[in-house]
Amino acid sequence: MTKFHKYHGLGNDFILIDNRQQSEPIISQEQAVKMCDRHLGIGADGVIFVLPGQAGTDYTMRIFNSDGSEPQMCGNGIRCFAKFIALLEGKTTPTSYQIHTLAGVIKPEITANGEVTVDMGKPRLLAQEIPTTLGGVDQQVIEQALDVAGKTWFVTCVSMGNPHCLTFVDQVANIALEQIGPLFENNPVFPERTNTEFIEVVNRQYLKMRVWERGAGITLACGTGACASLVAGVLTNRCDRSATVELPGGCLQITWSEADQRIYMTGPAEFVFTGEYQGS
Ligand code: ZDP
């Protein structure tokens, strides 16, 4: 029997586990797959663990995708994480935390209106940091040709700790995500697979994005993907350094600060229900 809390950020939904008593997740990757199953389990895009802090941080966050793989970071997940620890601690807003992740220290802050603003750190742009074999190891990958599904796409690669491959298109509604998403995700030019985003520029302060997530498939929103979309838009001079990113589940506000070069993401995170998982 495992106690859990269910949260979502713009419909990107997660099972949150209070794992403060132990430094290793109390759920295996195989169990996470079962819990995420929408017919046989709780249903979620991933499982997130609240672990004791490391290296002077308040807490450590680890994530298992719905396929059991472990990503470095999760942007919607960390907003849910902040709301969950505020609940566990009985804190009222505003509250800020330093969270240890596989993508470095990430700093969420619950604001007065209950939304969460996250200092996501600096984007990483070199091919070896993504990682991708598109371009030389210490070069940026901007508008590089990549053949997928019999078509040439011009892709920009950004790491927010986890890999993103971004393509600007005229209309996101016309992209056959279910068919082409897996072909990007598992393309041999991405040795650790990749998250894949298609972006439509509405104007310089408004982007529309649809995502195929590594290890989770189509999701209603992707926080790190929204951040990476804005970075790709700035690198290709399609948008300003501050913009709204509209996802199928709603909007995030993203800023790439000129002053400190860090990315700030603001959006909602909602507690849905709590329960006890009885499965194996
Ligand atoms: O990098 C990956 O494998 C992603 N599937 C991790 C989750 C990212 C995400 N949806 C986000 O919001 O950043 C959840």
Tab-separated table of C-alpha atoms and ligand atoms in Angstrom, residues 12 14 63 65 69-77 79 120 162-164 195 213-216 219 221-225, ligand 1:
chain	number	residue	atom	x	y	z
A	12	ASN	CA	0.425	17.397	-17.276
A	14	PHE	CA	1.790	13.481	-11.703
A	63	ILE	CA	10.986	11.733	-11.509
A	65	ASN	CA	8.331	8.981	-16.701
A	69	SER	CA	12.720	6.042	-17.586
A	70	GLU	CA	14.226	8.775	-15.397
A	71	PRO	CA	14.481	12.328	-16.787
A	72	GLN	CA	16.741	14.990	-15.270
A	73	MET	CA	14.022	17.580	-14.817
A	74	CYS	CA	10.332	18.276	-15.117
A	75	GLY	CA	9.054	21.843	-15.334
A	76	ASN	CA	5.372	21.246	-14.645
A	77	GLY	CA	6.376	18.662	-12.087
A	79	ARG	CA	5.538	23.471	-9.692
A	120	MET	CA	14.850	27.005	-14.095
A	162	ASN	CA	16.656	17.355	-20.304
A	163	PRO	CA	16.893	17.292	-24.119
A	164	HIS	CA	14.537	19.186	-26.428
A	195	ASN	CA	11.491	15.577	-26.103
A	213	GLU	CA	7.543	13.843	-24.591
A	214	ARG	CA	10.381	11.415	-24.226
A	215	GLY	CA	9.094	8.474	-22.201
A	216	ALA	CA	5.542	9.812	-21.938
A	219	THR	CA	0.996	15.300	-22.932
A	221	ALA	CA	1.800	20.493	-21.332
A	222	CYS	CA	5.544	20.415	-20.823
A	223	GLY	CA	7.218	23.049	-18.658
A	224	THR	CA	10.798	22.417	-19.704
A	225	GLY	CA	9.531	22.243	-23.311
B	1	ZDP	O1	12.755	14.654	-20.356
B	1	ZDP	C1	11.826	13.850	-20.251
B	1	ZDP	O2	12.021	12.624	-20.367
B	1	ZDP	C2	10.413	14.389	-19.970
B	1	ZDP	N1	9.415	13.411	-20.313
B	1	ZDP	C3	10.361	14.742	-18.515
B	1	ZDP	C4	9.108	15.461	-18.144
B	1	ZDP	C5	9.126	16.892	-18.654
B	1	ZDP	C6	7.847	17.628	-18.483
B	1	ZDP	N2	6.668	17.279	-18.935
B	1	ZDP	C7	7.971	19.073	-18.036
B	1	ZDP	O3	6.947	19.631	-17.650
B	1	ZDP	O4	9.046	19.629	-18.057
B	1	ZDP	C8	7.063	16.997	-17.599
